[in-house]
Every structure is written in C-alpha cells, then in structure tokens.
Amino acid sequence: MSGHGQADTPQDGQLSFDTSSYDRTGADWLDETLAERALLMQGPMGSALMSQPGGQDVPAAYWNLGDPQEVSRLHWLYRAAGADIMLTNTFQANESALARDEIADTVERVNSAAVNCAKRAGAPCVLGSMGSNGIFWLKEDSEEYRRARAAYRRQAYALLASGAHGIMLETFTALRDLEAAIAGTSDVADGMPVLVSFAIGDEGNLLGDGLNIEAACMRAQELGVYSVGINCCSIEAATQAVPRMARATDLPVSVRPNAGYPHRGEDGSLTWHEDPQAFARACEQWRADGARIVGSCCGAGVLTTCTLAGVLDI
C-alpha cells in the first residue's frame, strides 16, 4: 500500500488503483459505533428478490440495472426497520457469475448500480457484498489462484470506487478460496474494512472443506480482516458457533442465520417460513456470547429485521 490515495498490487507491480475517491465516512462510523453497541445488518436481498412475482428465474444481480427501484425499495424497508448496515445486492456479481447468468453488463456497471441503490436508503454504513467463486482448493502459486484473486480484486474495486464503505466477503465455505478473496480485496482496500462470514453446518465446520470455525476465524484474523462471522446457517448452528468464534478471536463477531428451508410452490415460487421471534430469542443469547453484528440471511425479511432492532434497542 502506498497510503490513502493509491493501492498497488504486490504480485502485479504494473497495476495500481486510484483510491482517492473512496468514501471513508462509513468505515469511521463502523469503528466508533461498534465501540458503543451492537450493530444490526440488513436482511437478505437474493431471497427477497426471488420471492417477487416471477423473480425465481431472475438472477439477483440483474435487478440492479433491470429494476433498480425495487432494489432500492428493499434497502429502504430494511433501513426503516432499523438496520444500521446495508449490504449491496452483489453477492453473485463477479465476472464468472455474471457470465454464468448471461448478464452482459460489466462488473463495474452492475456493482456500481448496486452501491447506488443501497446508499439511497441513507444508512450510515454500506458494505459491498461479495460471494465465493465456488472453488474449494487453490494452490497459491497457480494460474487458477491468480485468476481468482484478480476476479475478487476487480469486484472489490468496483464496489469501493462506487462508494461502498467496506467489503463483506460472505458465505465462504473453504479457506483457500477465502484466502484468494482476501488477497484480491486487500490489493485495493487501502485501509477500508474487509469483513468475512463463513457458511457452516450444524457441527460448526465450513461446508466446503470441513475446517472448524475456530481455525477458520483465526486464519482470517491472521490475514488482517476487520470482522469474522457466520451466515446462511440454521439458528441452532449459529447459537453454538458464536461463543466459539468469540473465544477464538478478538475481532468483532457477526451472526446472520437463515430462516429455515424454502418451500417451492406449484408455480415454482419460493417461500420461507419466517419466525422473527425465534431470531429474537436467539439474539439475546448471541449478544451474551459476544456477537457484535447481528442480522439474518436467506428467507428472513423486514419483519425479522424490525424484531431484531427491538431486541438490540435500536
């Protein structure tokens, strides 16, 4: 790093990224407010968009340019329900995901549109959501690793240059994939916070490589992330994992479980059985066990966010 204003990638010395336009206000707010209280992150975007009429066949990233008003509306509802932190609708908006979903727009356009949609809600902090490339094993000196790192770097820069206050690397199931993601994101972060969240099974192990959550969190801390956490798991798995993470690391711990499993209707639509009170009961325990950032993942909605805001007294 060359200080705020420019980031140089260590393995590709010819590349540099102008970071002078980064919006650091949300990162400062994150530091200051986490020192005072627990924070509430918005609920899911993907499952909410899939639940719209006809939405089950539309890739979530498409909505950022195809119907930005709907994306903005969802962010606004989460903000009105009490969420402190917005997450952009970019979980699957890297170059490989856009190609798979046959979305012709560039990584830069899709991610920039998503940041604009999220910032319209007026939350003090907007994090750019980045999901996994889905590769469980990457040898660090391989061409595959370099391509993965470059893809993560490209999306992270698109998000930060568009005004995101930090990056959330979420639903990662394998450590080696996460290492490439952290490396690529760190190439362009220039001091902006990089948060990490793992997807785990009921035993508290990563769903891809089977690593236990303690080892995963400790390795992420070694790599310089801002926060560690879990998402896209059951409430029961989350409740077991939070104290384990809090003991394994001194970083802020986040927790965002699912609302159960979806039911597919005869028309192909997906619905979840949302139980806000189950989240409320669990949230009390999460806070007692050390969670500092709380939220919900697939299948939950605005009602769950509102209920969590009441528990957190926001």
mmCIF file of C-alpha atoms in Angstrom:
data_model
loop_
_atom_site.group_PDB
_atom_site.id
_atom_site.type_symbol
_atom_site.label_atom_id
_atom_site.label_comp_id
_atom_site.label_asym_id
_atom_site.label_seq_id
_atom_site.Cartn_x
_atom_site.Cartn_y
_atom_site.Cartn_z
ATOM 1 C CA MET A 1 0.000 0.000 0.000
ATOM 2 C CA SER A 2 1.146 3.498 -0.719
ATOM 3 C CA GLY A 3 -1.154 5.297 1.739
ATOM 4 C CA HIS A 4 -4.649 6.604 1.161
ATOM 5 C CA GLY A 5 -4.989 7.621 -2.466
ATOM 6 C CA GLN A 6 -3.438 4.687 -4.292
ATOM 7 C CA ALA A 7 -3.136 0.944 -3.880
ATOM 8 C CA ASP A 8 -0.519 -1.142 -5.645
ATOM 9 C CA THR A 9 -0.942 -4.882 -6.134
ATOM 10 C CA PRO A 10 2.166 -6.676 -4.875
ATOM 11 C CA GLN A 11 2.226 -9.517 -7.389
ATOM 12 C CA ASP A 12 1.327 -7.324 -10.351
ATOM 13 C CA GLY A 13 3.527 -4.298 -9.872
ATOM 14 C CA GLN A 14 2.315 -2.714 -13.082
ATOM 15 C CA LEU A 15 -1.222 -2.375 -11.670
ATOM 16 C CA SER A 16 -2.276 0.466 -9.407
ATOM 17 C CA PHE A 17 -5.686 1.655 -8.304
ATOM 18 C CA ASP A 18 -6.783 5.200 -7.538
ATOM 19 C CA THR A 19 -8.409 5.130 -4.102
ATOM 20 C CA SER A 20 -8.721 8.885 -3.610
ATOM 21 C CA SER A 21 -12.480 8.743 -4.228
ATOM 22 C CA TYR A 22 -13.162 6.129 -1.536
ATOM 23 C CA ASP A 23 -15.900 7.140 0.907
ATOM 24 C CA ARG A 24 -14.360 6.536 4.331
ATOM 25 C CA THR A 25 -17.226 8.000 6.379
ATOM 26 C CA GLY A 26 -18.955 4.658 6.869
ATOM 27 C CA ALA A 27 -15.736 2.947 7.933
ATOM 28 C CA ASP A 28 -15.177 5.617 10.568
ATOM 29 C CA TRP A 29 -18.770 5.233 11.744
ATOM 30 C CA LEU A 30 -18.296 1.464 11.999
ATOM 31 C CA ASP A 31 -15.295 1.887 14.305
ATOM 32 C CA GLU A 32 -16.970 4.460 16.512
ATOM 33 C CA THR A 33 -20.346 2.762 16.845
ATOM 34 C CA LEU A 34 -19.052 -0.773 17.380
ATOM 35 C CA ALA A 35 -17.210 0.582 20.413
ATOM 36 C CA GLU A 36 -20.569 1.636 21.864
ATOM 37 C CA ARG A 37 -23.155 -1.000 20.907
ATOM 38 C CA ALA A 38 -24.050 -3.993 18.778
ATOM 39 C CA LEU A 39 -24.978 -3.255 15.165
ATOM 40 C CA LEU A 40 -27.838 -4.523 13.030
ATOM 41 C CA MET A 41 -27.190 -5.579 9.453
ATOM 42 C CA GLN A 42 -29.990 -5.667 6.906
ATOM 43 C CA GLY A 43 -31.645 -8.917 5.875
ATOM 44 C CA PRO A 44 -31.164 -10.802 2.603
ATOM 45 C CA MET A 45 -31.544 -9.400 -0.896
ATOM 46 C CA GLY A 46 -31.395 -12.564 -3.006
ATOM 47 C CA SER A 47 -34.246 -14.493 -1.386
ATOM 48 C CA ALA A 48 -36.352 -11.323 -1.154
ATOM 49 C CA LEU A 49 -35.960 -10.690 -4.882
ATOM 50 C CA MET A 50 -36.593 -14.349 -5.714
ATOM 51 C CA SER A 51 -39.873 -14.102 -3.804
ATOM 52 C CA GLN A 52 -41.138 -11.377 -6.124
ATOM 53 C CA PRO A 53 -43.636 -12.478 -8.818
ATOM 54 C CA GLY A 54 -41.548 -14.180 -11.497
ATOM 55 C CA GLY A 55 -38.380 -13.497 -9.537
ATOM 56 C CA GLN A 56 -37.359 -17.120 -9.044
ATOM 57 C CA ASP A 57 -35.991 -17.223 -12.594
ATOM 58 C CA VAL A 58 -34.176 -13.884 -12.478
ATOM 59 C CA PRO A 59 -30.545 -13.710 -11.238
ATOM 60 C CA ALA A 60 -30.334 -11.321 -8.295
ATOM 61 C CA ALA A 61 -27.608 -9.210 -9.913
ATOM 62 C CA TYR A 62 -29.862 -8.492 -12.898
ATOM 63 C CA TRP A 63 -32.172 -6.372 -10.740
ATOM 64 C CA ASN A 64 -29.502 -3.721 -10.122
ATOM 65 C CA LEU A 65 -29.860 -2.413 -13.669
ATOM 66 C CA GLY A 66 -33.114 -4.087 -14.695
ATOM 67 C CA ASP A 67 -35.225 -2.775 -11.802
ATOM 68 C CA PRO A 68 -33.107 -0.577 -9.517
ATOM 69 C CA GLN A 69 -36.241 0.908 -7.952
ATOM 70 C CA GLU A 70 -37.136 -2.482 -6.467
ATOM 71 C CA VAL A 71 -33.606 -2.969 -5.135
ATOM 72 C CA SER A 72 -33.678 0.498 -3.572
ATOM 73 C CA ARG A 73 -37.119 -0.190 -2.106
ATOM 74 C CA LEU A 74 -35.878 -3.312 -0.324
ATOM 75 C CA HIS A 75 -32.896 -1.464 1.124
ATOM 76 C CA TRP A 76 -35.186 1.337 2.262
ATOM 77 C CA LEU A 77 -37.526 -1.132 4.001
ATOM 78 C CA TYR A 78 -34.617 -2.718 5.877
ATOM 79 C CA ARG A 79 -33.365 0.720 6.878
ATOM 80 C CA ALA A 80 -36.836 1.765 8.052
ATOM 81 C CA ALA A 81 -36.975 -1.442 10.104
ATOM 82 C CA GLY A 82 -33.853 -0.368 11.995
ATOM 83 C CA ALA A 83 -30.870 -1.773 10.098
ATOM 84 C CA ASP A 84 -27.621 0.158 10.592
ATOM 85 C CA ILE A 85 -25.683 -1.559 7.814
ATOM 86 C CA MET A 86 -26.761 -2.078 4.227
ATOM 87 C CA LEU A 87 -25.392 -4.942 2.111
ATOM 88 C CA THR A 88 -25.288 -4.388 -1.637
ATOM 89 C CA ASN A 89 -27.124 -6.738 -3.971
ATOM 90 C CA THR A 90 -23.863 -8.078 -5.405
ATOM 91 C CA PHE A 91 -23.360 -11.463 -3.755
ATOM 92 C CA GLN A 92 -23.087 -13.067 -7.211
ATOM 93 C CA ALA A 93 -21.865 -10.114 -9.265
ATOM 94 C CA ASN A 94 -18.305 -11.147 -10.063
ATOM 95 C CA GLU A 95 -17.254 -11.731 -13.655
ATOM 96 C CA SER A 96 -17.747 -15.506 -13.629
ATOM 97 C CA ALA A 97 -21.204 -15.268 -12.033
ATOM 98 C CA LEU A 98 -22.335 -12.594 -14.493
ATOM 99 C CA ALA A 99 -21.138 -14.738 -17.399
ATOM 100 C CA ARG A 100 -22.906 -17.812 -15.992
ATOM 101 C CA ASP A 101 -26.143 -15.861 -15.569
ATOM 102 C CA GLU A 102 -25.793 -14.366 -19.073
ATOM 103 C CA ILE A 103 -25.746 -10.801 -17.786
ATOM 104 C CA ALA A 104 -23.989 -8.779 -20.465
ATOM 105 C CA ASP A 105 -23.245 -5.688 -18.380
ATOM 106 C CA THR A 106 -19.776 -5.277 -16.939
ATOM 107 C CA VAL A 107 -18.751 -5.992 -13.365
ATOM 108 C CA GLU A 108 -18.237 -2.275 -12.904
ATOM 109 C CA ARG A 109 -21.717 -1.239 -14.086
ATOM 110 C CA VAL A 110 -23.591 -3.905 -12.125
ATOM 111 C CA ASN A 111 -21.709 -3.286 -8.883
ATOM 112 C CA SER A 112 -21.843 0.494 -9.197
ATOM 113 C CA ALA A 113 -25.607 0.372 -9.710
ATOM 114 C CA ALA A 114 -25.971 -1.826 -6.633
ATOM 115 C CA VAL A 115 -23.989 0.585 -4.455
ATOM 116 C CA ASN A 116 -26.139 3.471 -5.639
ATOM 117 C CA CYS A 117 -29.294 1.522 -4.767
ATOM 118 C CA ALA A 118 -28.006 0.713 -1.277
ATOM 119 C CA LYS A 119 -26.818 4.232 -0.499
ATOM 120 C CA ARG A 120 -30.217 5.711 -1.316
ATOM 121 C CA ALA A 121 -31.544 4.152 1.903
ATOM 122 C CA GLY A 122 -29.454 6.611 3.907
ATOM 123 C CA ALA A 123 -27.814 4.099 6.249
ATOM 124 C CA PRO A 124 -24.554 5.200 7.895
ATOM 125 C CA CYS A 125 -22.673 2.182 6.530
ATOM 126 C CA VAL A 126 -22.923 0.336 3.205
ATOM 127 C CA LEU A 127 -20.859 -2.816 2.713
ATOM 128 C CA GLY A 128 -20.221 -4.352 -0.687
ATOM 129 C CA SER A 129 -21.325 -7.982 -0.664
ATOM 130 C CA MET A 130 -19.008 -10.468 -2.383
ATOM 131 C CA GLY A 131 -19.631 -14.195 -2.601
ATOM 132 C CA SER A 132 -17.370 -17.116 -3.329
ATOM 133 C CA ASN A 133 -16.179 -18.199 -6.760
ATOM 134 C CA GLY A 134 -17.042 -21.708 -5.613
ATOM 135 C CA ILE A 135 -13.541 -23.173 -5.787
ATOM 136 C CA PHE A 136 -12.620 -25.207 -2.708
ATOM 137 C CA TRP A 137 -8.902 -25.610 -3.357
ATOM 138 C CA LEU A 138 -6.464 -23.149 -4.893
ATOM 139 C CA LYS A 139 -2.702 -23.593 -4.891
ATOM 140 C CA GLU A 140 -1.300 -20.150 -4.172
ATOM 141 C CA ASP A 141 1.236 -20.044 -6.984
ATOM 142 C CA SER A 142 -1.155 -21.472 -9.598
ATOM 143 C CA GLU A 143 -2.709 -19.677 -12.540
ATOM 144 C CA GLU A 144 -6.149 -20.545 -11.163
ATOM 145 C CA TYR A 145 -5.324 -18.759 -7.914
ATOM 146 C CA ARG A 146 -4.093 -15.688 -9.787
ATOM 147 C CA ARG A 147 -7.288 -15.570 -11.860
ATOM 148 C CA ALA A 148 -9.454 -15.912 -8.763
ATOM 149 C CA ARG A 149 -7.523 -13.202 -6.945
ATOM 150 C CA ALA A 150 -7.858 -10.884 -9.941
ATOM 151 C CA ALA A 151 -11.619 -11.504 -10.139
ATOM 152 C CA TYR A 152 -12.084 -10.715 -6.455
ATOM 153 C CA ARG A 153 -9.887 -7.647 -6.852
ATOM 154 C CA ARG A 154 -11.937 -6.379 -9.780
ATOM 155 C CA GLN A 155 -15.254 -6.669 -7.960
ATOM 156 C CA ALA A 156 -13.916 -5.189 -4.724
ATOM 157 C CA TYR A 157 -12.536 -2.173 -6.549
ATOM 158 C CA ALA A 158 -15.795 -1.696 -8.457
ATOM 159 C CA LEU A 159 -17.667 -1.609 -5.148
ATOM 160 C CA LEU A 160 -15.259 0.643 -3.248
ATOM 161 C CA ALA A 161 -14.753 3.060 -6.133
ATOM 162 C CA SER A 162 -18.542 3.396 -6.362
ATOM 163 C CA GLY A 163 -18.862 4.434 -2.726
ATOM 164 C CA ALA A 164 -19.145 1.278 -0.615
ATOM 165 C CA HIS A 165 -17.707 1.816 2.861
ATOM 166 C CA GLY A 166 -16.148 -1.641 3.069
ATOM 167 C CA ILE A 167 -16.420 -5.206 1.791
ATOM 168 C CA MET A 168 -18.307 -8.182 3.200
ATOM 169 C CA LEU A 169 -16.900 -11.497 1.945
ATOM 170 C CA GLU A 170 -19.825 -13.764 2.790
ATOM 171 C CA THR A 171 -20.971 -17.381 2.676
ATOM 172 C CA PHE A 172 -17.451 -18.731 2.186
ATOM 173 C CA THR A 173 -17.196 -22.482 2.625
ATOM 174 C CA ALA A 174 -13.475 -23.134 2.056
ATOM 175 C CA LEU A 175 -10.435 -21.388 3.471
ATOM 176 C CA ARG A 176 -8.247 -21.487 0.364
ATOM 177 C CA ASP A 177 -10.943 -19.746 -1.669
ATOM 178 C CA LEU A 178 -11.291 -17.165 1.088
ATOM 179 C CA GLU A 179 -7.529 -16.581 1.083
ATOM 180 C CA ALA A 180 -7.695 -15.643 -2.604
ATOM 181 C CA ALA A 181 -10.669 -13.379 -1.887
ATOM 182 C CA ILE A 182 -8.926 -11.620 0.996
ATOM 183 C CA ALA A 183 -5.766 -11.208 -1.088
ATOM 184 C CA GLY A 184 -7.638 -9.719 -4.041
ATOM 185 C CA THR A 185 -9.736 -7.437 -1.862
ATOM 186 C CA SER A 186 -6.733 -6.320 0.173
ATOM 187 C CA ASP A 187 -4.965 -5.355 -3.058
ATOM 188 C CA VAL A 188 -7.416 -2.462 -3.409
ATOM 189 C CA ALA A 189 -8.825 -1.941 0.111
ATOM 190 C CA ASP A 190 -6.354 0.785 1.120
ATOM 191 C CA GLY A 191 -7.484 0.670 4.743
ATOM 192 C CA MET A 192 -11.185 0.100 4.105
ATOM 193 C CA PRO A 193 -12.688 -2.637 6.330
ATOM 194 C CA VAL A 194 -12.913 -6.176 4.981
ATOM 195 C CA LEU A 195 -15.378 -8.363 6.876
ATOM 196 C CA VAL A 196 -15.606 -12.141 6.488
ATOM 197 C CA SER A 197 -18.510 -14.523 7.021
ATOM 198 C CA PHE A 198 -18.463 -18.320 6.740
ATOM 199 C CA ALA A 199 -21.217 -20.802 5.884
ATOM 200 C CA ILE A 200 -21.194 -23.675 8.376
ATOM 201 C CA GLY A 201 -23.043 -26.902 9.052
ATOM 202 C CA ASP A 202 -24.654 -27.945 12.307
ATOM 203 C CA GLU A 203 -21.319 -29.173 13.687
ATOM 204 C CA GLY A 204 -19.739 -25.752 13.231
ATOM 205 C CA ASN A 205 -17.485 -26.765 10.346
ATOM 206 C CA LEU A 206 -17.156 -24.994 6.997
ATOM 207 C CA LEU A 207 -19.461 -26.587 4.445
ATOM 208 C CA GLY A 208 -16.779 -26.901 1.759
ATOM 209 C CA ASP A 209 -13.504 -28.027 3.296
ATOM 210 C CA GLY A 210 -14.798 -29.116 6.714
ATOM 211 C CA LEU A 211 -12.464 -26.824 8.678
ATOM 212 C CA ASN A 212 -13.736 -25.980 12.155
ATOM 213 C CA ILE A 213 -14.943 -22.451 12.737
ATOM 214 C CA GLU A 214 -12.248 -21.617 15.296
ATOM 215 C CA ALA A 215 -9.400 -22.374 12.889
ATOM 216 C CA ALA A 216 -11.152 -20.503 10.080
ATOM 217 C CA CYS A 217 -11.598 -17.393 12.228
ATOM 218 C CA MET A 218 -8.028 -17.452 13.485
ATOM 219 C CA ARG A 219 -6.666 -17.715 9.943
ATOM 220 C CA ALA A 220 -8.897 -14.866 8.770
ATOM 221 C CA GLN A 221 -7.608 -12.708 11.616
ATOM 222 C CA GLU A 222 -4.029 -13.525 10.618
ATOM 223 C CA LEU A 223 -4.865 -12.237 7.131
ATOM 224 C CA GLY A 224 -5.922 -8.875 8.531
ATOM 225 C CA VAL A 225 -9.717 -8.851 8.253
ATOM 226 C CA TYR A 226 -11.880 -6.451 10.255
ATOM 227 C CA SER A 227 -14.504 -8.914 11.471
ATOM 228 C CA VAL A 228 -15.370 -12.616 11.333
ATOM 229 C CA GLY A 229 -18.752 -14.278 11.403
ATOM 230 C CA ILE A 230 -21.218 -16.816 10.057
ATOM 231 C CA ASN A 231 -24.237 -16.648 7.787
ATOM 232 C CA CYS A 232 -26.509 -18.916 5.751
ATOM 233 C CA CYS A 233 -26.786 -21.489 8.543
ATOM 234 C CA SER A 234 -29.502 -22.578 10.952
ATOM 235 C CA ILE A 235 -30.296 -20.565 14.071
ATOM 236 C CA GLU A 236 -29.197 -23.556 16.143
ATOM 237 C CA ALA A 237 -25.817 -23.769 14.389
ATOM 238 C CA ALA A 238 -25.352 -20.031 14.822
ATOM 239 C CA THR A 239 -26.107 -20.190 18.536
ATOM 240 C CA GLN A 240 -23.494 -22.907 19.003
ATOM 241 C CA ALA A 241 -20.878 -21.159 16.857
ATOM 242 C CA VAL A 242 -20.997 -17.612 18.265
ATOM 243 C CA PRO A 243 -19.243 -18.367 21.593
ATOM 244 C CA ARG A 244 -16.683 -20.495 19.769
ATOM 245 C CA MET A 245 -15.817 -17.613 17.450
ATOM 246 C CA ALA A 246 -15.691 -15.136 20.325
ATOM 247 C CA ARG A 247 -13.207 -17.339 22.172
ATOM 248 C CA ALA A 248 -11.064 -17.916 19.075
ATOM 249 C CA THR A 249 -10.594 -14.269 18.059
ATOM 250 C CA ASP A 250 -10.727 -10.766 19.473
ATOM 251 C CA LEU A 251 -12.309 -9.379 16.286
ATOM 252 C CA PRO A 252 -15.965 -8.283 16.164
ATOM 253 C CA VAL A 253 -18.165 -11.340 15.581
ATOM 254 C CA SER A 254 -21.161 -11.281 13.224
ATOM 255 C CA VAL A 255 -24.074 -13.723 13.051
ATOM 256 C CA ARG A 256 -26.755 -13.918 10.328
ATOM 257 C CA PRO A 257 -28.573 -17.274 10.100
ATOM 258 C CA ASN A 258 -31.259 -18.357 7.661
ATOM 259 C CA ALA A 259 -34.994 -18.523 8.289
ATOM 260 C CA GLY A 260 -35.048 -22.250 7.539
ATOM 261 C CA TYR A 261 -35.501 -24.012 4.211
ATOM 262 C CA PRO A 262 -37.653 -22.740 1.326
ATOM 263 C CA HIS A 263 -40.815 -24.335 0.027
ATOM 264 C CA ARG A 264 -41.294 -24.381 -3.735
ATOM 265 C CA GLY A 265 -44.851 -23.852 -4.888
ATOM 266 C CA GLU A 266 -46.503 -25.416 -7.913
ATOM 267 C CA ASP A 267 -45.716 -22.285 -9.901
ATOM 268 C CA GLY A 268 -42.031 -22.542 -8.985
ATOM 269 C CA SER A 269 -42.147 -19.707 -6.475
ATOM 270 C CA LEU A 270 -40.122 -19.994 -3.282
ATOM 271 C CA THR A 271 -41.459 -19.177 0.171
ATOM 272 C CA TRP A 272 -39.874 -19.412 3.605
ATOM 273 C CA HIS A 273 -41.487 -19.787 6.999
ATOM 274 C CA GLU A 274 -40.200 -16.670 8.699
ATOM 275 C CA ASP A 275 -40.148 -16.798 12.513
ATOM 276 C CA PRO A 276 -38.979 -13.417 13.854
ATOM 277 C CA GLN A 277 -39.496 -14.464 17.460
ATOM 278 C CA ALA A 278 -37.056 -17.352 17.046
ATOM 279 C CA PHE A 279 -34.475 -14.791 15.910
ATOM 280 C CA ALA A 280 -35.354 -12.549 18.855
ATOM 281 C CA ARG A 281 -34.860 -15.328 21.395
ATOM 282 C CA ALA A 282 -31.571 -16.373 19.818
ATOM 283 C CA CYS A 283 -30.345 -12.781 19.561
ATOM 284 C CA GLU A 284 -30.337 -12.395 23.330
ATOM 285 C CA GLN A 285 -28.017 -15.386 23.570
ATOM 286 C CA TRP A 286 -25.815 -14.204 20.695
ATOM 287 C CA ARG A 287 -25.268 -10.871 22.409
ATOM 288 C CA ALA A 288 -24.458 -12.549 25.713
ATOM 289 C CA ASP A 289 -21.955 -14.798 23.940
ATOM 290 C CA GLY A 290 -20.117 -11.929 22.249
ATOM 291 C CA ALA A 291 -21.788 -11.152 18.906
ATOM 292 C CA ARG A 292 -21.303 -7.520 17.855
ATOM 293 C CA ILE A 293 -23.038 -7.529 14.453
ATOM 294 C CA VAL A 294 -26.415 -9.249 14.127
ATOM 295 C CA GLY A 295 -28.685 -9.866 11.160
ATOM 296 C CA SER A 296 -30.443 -12.507 9.096
ATOM 297 C CA CYS A 297 -29.898 -14.386 5.863
ATOM 298 C CA CYS A 298 -31.956 -16.361 3.344
ATOM 299 C CA GLY A 299 -35.700 -16.387 3.871
ATOM 300 C CA ALA A 300 -35.846 -13.747 6.573
ATOM 301 C CA GLY A 301 -37.275 -10.349 5.805
ATOM 302 C CA VAL A 302 -38.140 -6.918 7.065
ATOM 303 C CA LEU A 303 -40.233 -8.242 9.959
ATOM 304 C CA THR A 304 -37.237 -10.167 11.304
ATOM 305 C CA THR A 305 -35.032 -7.082 10.962
ATOM 306 C CA CYS A 306 -37.611 -4.999 12.824
ATOM 307 C CA THR A 307 -37.838 -7.601 15.598
ATOM 308 C CA LEU A 308 -34.045 -7.740 15.954
ATOM 309 C CA ALA A 309 -33.951 -3.943 16.147
ATOM 310 C CA GLY A 310 -36.288 -4.162 19.118
ATOM 311 C CA VAL A 311 -34.042 -6.676 20.875
ATOM 312 C CA LEU A 312 -30.983 -4.505 20.219
ATOM 313 C CA ASP A 313 -32.917 -1.398 21.317
ATOM 314 C CA ILE A 314 -32.141 0.483 18.110
#
